[in-house]
């Protein structure tokens, strides 16, 4: 398709500006452009068609099955959008006087109450804008905690399992810690002996996600958190995988001290493409004094107040302006309230059921990385077919596009070779799963019949196989006139 600059025609436009009703004034010369900006010039109908065409070239949750492991690409009920679009929410200004925003403060307070209940935490901040931002914030809390006890100088190490999401070690380094890698055992979980060896009085904490990034629940979790606590460290819960356990088991009860949630995964905000996210951080009482401000407090019987002023000196300070992406919190709260306690639990149960059903229906053809029940996602390995027939995980993923399925996550986690990580989510029906099974089996057969043909896939998409490495290394970010 043509780029918007190629569609542009000199003199076209779609702006009708009202007549000027104030005095005009000249800009100083030094502020003026020397040449006009080269913006595309188009009629409104052509712009509309352009973006519709672009939308048709991509694959979203509304187009079909989107089993992108680790990302929880589930369907997000429209009622969330309706609530977040209410004028009373969208027209707010963060600097409005407190008494005019009582409803918004109550939203934050309610969301905090529910999410603390779901995670087993005592207090929460909504400032962080994404999961990784939440990790960074949580680690700053851990840092502030050790500092307040005069132990920061010696506690410089954050332990991170080798299966961790790449953001974990990155956040730890950004927060000023040194990362120590903890190897996984054969079951894909934390190697307890290696953890014990690594723990000591230089340990600041451990970052863990449970279920972990290969979709397995680490049953030694109580022992793991105990080992870290006994060494004087704190335990961080990467809550991006909460979809599998919400309403069933709580990080707080597993011994975690601080968690981040991905509202844009588990709590039903559309994501991908860089839209606004939210990575609230919850913590136990011992870390609450260090939380960013403002937090929402209750004064008197009915009024909500922002604790700007009564800011304890221990706070790590703001990690973002104001209260974070407030409308994402509105969506999460709508989701939680519309599902209710039972519905939240069922969502997690169905996410796990769907993943196990899909894994079961495929495991005779596709080798699974771990031979046990999974949680909300599972990992297949194409190592053998890569070796024997030169059919890689990438080839299978690309062939799925020909049948309208978004590829699973590829080549992650790093501890599994030729990995395809599948997360169906709870919002898919059995029909959709059965159809996906048919397609995955068909693609496997096609690979058996014509291994080298797989390198050409996809065949039916708006663009064929792309040079992904080239695109990452030499991105073309501007149009060359
Ligand atoms: C998605 C994810 C993150 C990071 O979240 P972002 O919002 O993308 O920054 C961290 N850990 C795990 C396990 C994840 O799946």
XYZ file of C-alpha atoms and ligand atoms in Angstrom:
496
model
C 0.000 0.000 0.000
C 1.012 3.611 -0.506
C 2.458 5.606 2.337
C 0.550 8.659 3.501
C 3.210 10.913 1.953
C 2.746 9.218 -1.396
C -1.000 9.822 -1.256
C -0.524 13.496 -0.442
C -1.648 16.065 -3.074
C -0.571 19.668 -2.885
C -3.407 21.923 -1.738
C -5.700 19.265 -0.273
C -6.754 19.434 3.330
C -9.591 18.959 5.722
C -9.282 21.767 8.233
C -11.866 24.532 8.322
C -10.683 27.027 10.877
C -13.058 29.507 12.456
C -12.471 33.127 11.611
C -9.894 34.843 13.790
C -11.608 36.884 16.498
C -8.543 38.110 18.369
C -5.735 40.406 17.349
C -2.897 38.676 15.514
C 0.726 39.166 16.273
C 3.934 38.266 14.489
C 6.268 35.640 15.898
C 9.837 36.770 16.434
C 12.000 35.724 13.501
C 14.153 33.382 15.567
C 11.080 31.305 16.422
C 9.953 30.999 12.807
C 10.633 28.040 10.537
C 12.704 28.811 7.494
C 10.845 26.199 5.427
C 7.315 24.889 5.769
C 6.961 21.432 7.389
C 6.386 18.687 4.833
C 3.083 17.396 6.145
C 0.859 15.177 4.032
C -2.021 17.050 2.440
C -5.183 14.989 2.179
C -8.961 15.149 2.260
C -10.687 13.780 5.333
C -12.185 10.811 3.483
C -8.759 9.778 2.187
C -7.216 9.987 5.657
C -10.037 7.877 7.032
C -9.536 5.276 4.288
C -5.793 5.335 4.800
C -6.059 4.393 8.468
C -8.766 1.821 7.809
C -6.469 0.221 5.246
C -3.624 0.215 7.759
C -5.874 -1.373 10.383
C -6.773 -4.133 7.926
C -3.078 -4.916 7.461
C -2.551 -5.794 11.094
C -3.917 -8.419 13.440
C -5.710 -7.535 16.655
C -7.723 -9.375 19.274
C -10.859 -8.453 17.323
C -9.542 -10.132 14.167
C -8.971 -13.554 15.634
C -7.076 -15.819 17.996
C -4.078 -14.039 19.534
C -2.209 -16.539 21.736
C 0.831 -14.343 22.391
C 2.384 -15.942 25.475
C 3.343 -13.708 28.382
C 1.200 -10.881 26.999
C -2.340 -11.942 27.994
C -3.976 -10.649 24.832
C -7.504 -11.204 26.024
C -10.740 -9.635 24.902
C -11.553 -6.503 26.866
C -15.230 -5.957 27.580
C -16.641 -2.789 26.005
C -18.209 -1.689 29.264
C -14.704 -0.815 30.494
C -14.334 1.641 27.626
C -17.777 3.074 28.267
C -16.968 3.794 31.891
C -13.565 5.259 31.049
C -15.209 7.498 28.449
C -17.624 9.093 30.928
C -17.300 12.822 30.729
C -16.932 13.100 34.477
C -13.677 11.160 34.173
C -12.288 12.394 30.869
C -12.804 16.095 31.602
C -10.914 16.074 34.874
C -7.811 18.134 35.376
C -5.203 16.843 37.803
C -4.896 20.266 39.425
C -8.619 20.659 40.153
C -9.480 21.357 43.805
C -9.919 18.192 45.819
C -13.549 18.728 46.675
C -14.434 18.678 42.952
C -12.794 15.296 42.283
C -14.132 13.187 45.114
C -15.483 10.540 42.709
C -12.122 10.127 41.020
C -10.374 9.802 44.364
C -12.888 7.180 45.370
C -12.102 5.260 42.160
C -8.418 5.208 43.105
C -9.230 4.239 46.659
C -11.628 1.437 45.642
C -9.199 0.090 43.062
C -6.498 0.066 45.732
C -8.761 -1.817 48.139
C -9.712 -4.488 45.586
C -6.237 -4.940 44.152
C -4.696 -5.137 47.621
C -7.278 -7.790 48.476
C -6.450 -9.733 45.288
C -2.685 -9.529 45.824
C -2.573 -9.746 49.619
C -0.827 -6.387 49.936
C -1.470 -3.475 52.319
C -0.962 -0.351 50.200
C -0.584 0.591 46.550
C 0.545 3.302 44.149
C -0.963 3.784 40.698
C 1.783 6.014 39.373
C 3.833 3.537 37.311
C 2.744 3.469 33.664
C 3.804 -0.052 32.756
C 5.013 -3.322 34.197
C 8.676 -2.457 33.832
C 8.030 0.948 35.387
C 6.374 -0.852 38.305
C 9.400 -3.118 38.695
C 11.662 -0.098 38.872
C 9.376 1.526 41.459
C 9.192 -1.648 43.547
C 12.959 -1.977 43.533
C 13.300 1.634 44.658
C 11.060 0.701 47.605
C 13.340 -2.223 48.450
C 16.318 0.088 48.155
C 14.728 2.689 50.425
C 13.910 -0.012 52.964
C 17.513 -1.230 53.189
C 18.749 2.332 53.270
C 16.469 3.175 56.201
C 18.057 0.298 58.108
C 21.582 1.363 57.215
C 22.123 -1.771 55.149
C 22.099 -0.455 51.605
C 25.895 -0.357 51.406
C 26.185 -4.080 51.892
C 22.944 -5.240 50.248
C 23.626 -4.580 46.572
C 22.469 -7.820 44.955
C 19.115 -8.690 43.437
C 18.638 -12.352 42.598
C 16.806 -13.048 39.333
C 16.008 -16.522 37.949
C 17.336 -17.202 34.454
C 13.755 -17.675 33.192
C 12.754 -14.140 34.199
C 11.219 -11.608 31.845
C 14.011 -9.448 30.426
C 12.650 -6.371 32.154
C 13.485 -7.829 35.614
C 17.284 -7.682 35.404
C 17.066 -4.396 33.489
C 14.970 -2.769 36.228
C 17.296 -4.078 38.942
C 20.300 -2.523 37.229
C 18.437 0.754 36.717
C 17.650 0.846 40.437
C 21.370 0.569 41.165
C 21.635 -3.119 42.041
C 23.844 -5.887 40.734
C 21.995 -8.833 39.205
C 22.772 -12.399 40.231
C 21.358 -15.081 37.965
C 19.677 -18.081 39.623
C 19.553 -21.134 37.342
C 16.320 -23.086 36.876
C 16.157 -26.776 37.658
C 14.972 -29.419 35.192
C 11.339 -28.719 36.055
C 11.771 -25.122 34.966
C 11.546 -23.790 38.523
C 13.996 -22.141 40.931
C 16.892 -24.411 41.904
C 16.640 -24.265 45.711
C 20.243 -25.290 46.355
C 21.540 -22.633 43.966
C 19.273 -20.082 45.629
C 20.642 -20.955 49.069
C 24.199 -20.606 47.781
C 23.447 -17.204 46.286
C 21.657 -15.809 49.352
C 23.662 -13.945 51.931
C 23.992 -10.677 53.791
C 24.707 -8.949 50.472
C 21.245 -9.926 49.198
C 18.842 -7.028 48.738
C 16.084 -9.196 47.341
C 14.743 -11.712 44.857
C 12.513 -10.987 41.848
C 10.181 -13.751 40.870
C 7.070 -14.386 38.852
C 4.831 -17.280 39.830
C 3.597 -18.894 37.674
C 6.923 -18.324 36.013
C 7.696 -17.422 32.423
C 7.417 -21.026 31.245
C 3.887 -21.165 32.642
C 4.643 -23.332 35.676
C 3.666 -22.709 39.264
C 6.696 -22.991 41.537
C 5.464 -25.208 44.347
C 8.473 -24.400 46.507
C 7.413 -20.803 46.740
C 7.017 -20.688 50.533
C 10.477 -22.145 51.002
C 11.917 -19.730 48.418
C 10.529 -16.609 50.081
C 11.600 -17.931 53.504
C 15.194 -18.437 52.351
C 15.376 -14.861 51.070
C 13.752 -13.400 54.188
C 16.103 -15.309 56.463
C 19.022 -13.792 54.591
C 17.536 -10.333 55.269
C 16.303 -9.743 51.714
C 12.853 -8.828 50.402
C 10.903 -10.643 47.716
C 9.478 -8.940 44.644
C 6.527 -10.433 42.754
C 6.359 -9.757 39.031
C 2.567 -9.815 38.751
C 2.356 -9.917 34.971
C 1.252 -13.539 35.251
C -1.476 -12.897 37.818
C -4.076 -13.893 35.224
C -3.465 -17.513 36.207
C -3.991 -17.156 39.942
C -6.169 -14.151 40.726
C -8.904 -14.990 43.178
C -7.226 -18.295 43.986
C -3.887 -17.617 45.641
C -2.273 -14.338 46.709
C 1.353 -13.222 46.335
C 1.100 -11.719 49.822
C 0.322 -15.157 51.245
C 3.217 -16.708 49.323
C 5.599 -14.445 51.219
C 6.081 -11.635 48.698
C 6.675 -8.123 50.047
C 6.066 -6.054 46.942
C 4.263 -6.672 43.634
C 3.497 -4.929 40.411
C 0.407 -5.676 38.354
C -0.085 -5.203 34.654
C -3.551 -3.670 34.452
C -3.014 -3.792 30.687
C -2.786 -7.574 30.796
C -4.683 -9.110 33.670
C -7.153 -6.322 34.301
C -8.401 -5.860 30.826
C -6.943 -2.826 29.132
C -6.118 -3.294 25.438
C -2.397 -3.247 24.843
C 0.185 -3.607 22.167
C 1.039 -0.699 19.930
C 2.183 1.465 22.799
C -1.172 2.560 24.205
C -1.393 3.774 27.789
C -0.744 1.089 30.372
C -0.630 0.915 34.119
C 1.702 -0.987 36.422
C 0.495 -0.296 39.968
C 2.781 -1.393 42.772
C 1.425 -2.901 45.953
C 3.438 -3.555 49.060
C 3.294 -4.823 52.602
C 3.032 -2.434 55.539
C 6.823 -2.351 56.060
C 7.301 -0.729 52.640
C 4.250 1.542 52.639
C 6.048 4.600 54.093
C 8.338 4.615 51.049
C 5.562 4.678 48.405
C 5.435 7.563 45.925
C 3.037 10.379 46.779
C 0.262 11.356 46.486
C -1.758 8.524 47.938
C -5.472 8.781 48.617
C -6.464 9.020 52.257
C -9.777 9.295 53.992
C -10.511 12.374 56.057
C -13.635 12.447 58.143
C -16.550 10.258 57.148
C -17.042 10.980 53.478
C -14.178 13.020 52.101
C -11.217 11.667 50.205
C -8.030 13.596 50.322
C -4.719 13.423 48.555
C -1.779 12.959 50.835
C 0.484 15.485 49.109
C 1.128 17.583 52.109
C 1.355 15.013 54.810
C 4.148 13.526 52.714
C 6.378 11.446 54.945
C 10.033 12.184 54.372
C 10.607 8.500 53.661
C 8.766 8.504 50.293
C 10.913 7.619 47.276
C 9.220 10.591 45.558
C 7.123 10.639 42.405
C 7.908 8.207 39.583
C 5.430 9.886 37.272
C 3.241 12.959 37.190
C 0.091 12.972 39.330
C -1.738 9.613 39.644
C -0.540 7.630 36.643
C -2.832 6.630 33.782
C -6.070 7.202 35.642
C -8.453 5.998 32.917
C -6.703 2.627 32.816
C -7.489 2.328 36.519
C -11.142 3.117 35.745
C -11.158 0.244 33.240
C -9.565 -2.149 35.736
C -12.047 -1.187 38.433
C -14.966 -1.678 36.013
C -13.589 -5.084 35.093
C -13.199 -6.153 38.719
C -16.609 -4.864 39.768
C -18.442 -6.352 36.801
C -16.885 -9.797 37.280
C -17.085 -9.778 41.050
C -15.185 -12.054 43.392
C -16.457 -15.252 41.779
C -15.952 -13.988 38.239
C -12.333 -13.001 38.878
C -11.659 -16.470 40.177
C -13.420 -18.091 37.207
C -11.422 -15.993 34.756
C -8.207 -17.422 36.214
C -9.593 -20.963 36.250
C -10.680 -20.728 32.619
C -7.324 -19.259 31.580
C -5.607 -22.295 33.091
C -8.189 -24.734 31.702
C -7.880 -23.311 28.173
C -4.091 -23.515 28.226
C -4.119 -27.110 29.445
C -6.761 -28.105 26.894
C -4.737 -26.652 24.038
C -1.515 -28.198 25.319
C -3.210 -31.579 25.625
C -4.601 -31.447 22.086
C -1.196 -30.636 20.606
C 1.279 -32.580 22.709
C 1.342 -35.675 20.455
C 2.667 -33.535 17.576
C 4.444 -30.607 19.164
C 7.066 -31.465 21.816
C 6.363 -29.574 25.051
C 9.286 -28.052 26.938
C 7.950 -29.343 30.268
C 5.845 -32.418 30.738
C 3.387 -31.377 33.458
C 0.205 -29.390 33.905
C 0.716 -25.783 32.969
C -0.886 -22.647 34.313
C -2.206 -20.015 31.876
C 0.418 -20.659 29.191
C 2.749 -23.353 27.948
C 5.950 -23.611 25.954
C 6.537 -25.844 22.942
C 9.990 -26.504 21.577
C 10.747 -26.924 17.880
C 14.363 -27.844 18.599
C 14.088 -31.285 17.087
C 12.339 -30.261 13.878
C 14.834 -27.451 13.488
C 17.692 -29.918 13.746
C 16.189 -32.642 11.610
C 14.233 -30.743 8.974
C 15.310 -27.134 9.304
C 11.776 -26.123 10.327
C 12.115 -23.527 13.063
C 9.766 -21.982 15.595
C 9.770 -18.902 13.368
C 8.600 -20.937 10.350
C 5.653 -22.390 12.269
C 4.756 -18.988 13.715
C 4.779 -17.370 10.280
C 2.693 -20.140 8.727
C -0.019 -19.588 11.353
C -0.490 -16.091 9.941
C -1.749 -17.668 6.713
C -4.683 -19.049 8.695
C -5.508 -15.868 10.604
C -3.842 -16.795 13.880
C -1.446 -14.388 15.518
C 1.873 -16.149 16.203
C 2.613 -17.257 19.749
C 5.564 -15.610 21.473
C 8.753 -16.833 19.794
C 12.186 -17.559 21.217
C 11.158 -16.687 24.753
C 11.871 -17.729 27.449
C 15.530 -18.033 26.557
C 16.046 -21.216 28.554
C 13.999 -23.176 25.986
C 15.450 -23.566 22.488
C 13.187 -22.860 19.496
C 10.433 -21.875 21.905
C 6.845 -21.095 21.005
C 4.962 -19.821 24.013
C 1.195 -20.098 23.808
C -1.314 -18.253 25.995
C -4.900 -18.707 24.822
C -6.482 -16.643 27.679
C -9.866 -17.249 29.273
C -11.872 -15.246 26.762
C -11.556 -17.850 23.974
C -14.345 -20.367 23.502
C -13.823 -24.095 23.031
C -14.778 -23.625 19.367
C -11.954 -21.180 18.834
C -9.516 -23.455 20.635
C -10.615 -26.466 18.557
C -10.168 -24.446 15.387
C -6.695 -23.376 16.546
C -5.810 -27.003 17.247
C -6.863 -27.950 13.690
C -4.746 -25.172 12.225
C -1.691 -25.931 14.350
C -1.922 -29.599 13.395
C -2.374 -28.727 9.736
C 0.669 -26.457 9.797
C 2.672 -29.241 11.377
C 1.651 -31.614 8.567
C 2.545 -29.019 5.958
C 5.957 -28.732 7.577
C 6.442 -32.496 7.349
C 5.479 -32.574 3.684
C 7.418 -29.564 2.526
C 9.988 -28.430 5.096
C 11.815 -25.975 2.831
C 8.514 -24.422 1.692
C 8.002 -23.280 5.292
C 10.741 -20.686 4.894
C 8.508 -18.827 2.405
C 5.545 -18.464 4.780
C 3.362 -16.502 5.209
C 1.890 -16.514 1.709
C -1.506 -14.801 2.167
C -0.738 -11.777 4.313
C -0.513 -8.119 3.205
C 3.262 -8.427 3.417
C 5.322 -11.605 3.111
C 8.163 -12.632 5.404
C 9.976 -9.573 6.634
C 13.607 -9.027 7.422
C 13.035 -8.618 11.156
C 16.682 -8.350 12.093
C 17.235 -5.710 9.423
C 14.183 -3.809 10.639
C 15.471 -3.832 14.216
C 19.064 -2.963 13.363
C 18.433 -0.397 10.662
C 14.974 0.983 11.339
C 13.698 3.461 8.763
C 11.875 5.952 10.920
C 11.476 8.844 8.531
C 10.187 9.271 5.032
C 12.835 10.296 2.566
C 11.378 12.850 0.199
C 4.764 -7.995 30.214
C 5.651 -8.426 31.298
C 6.455 -7.500 31.983
C 6.612 -6.032 31.573
O 5.440 -5.318 31.493
P 5.370 -4.011 30.536
O 4.049 -3.413 30.860
O 5.480 -4.515 29.139
O 6.513 -3.128 30.904
C 7.203 -7.952 33.055
N 7.201 -9.258 33.410
C 6.452 -10.179 32.764
C 6.489 -11.619 33.232
C 5.651 -9.800 31.683
O 4.926 -10.714 31.038
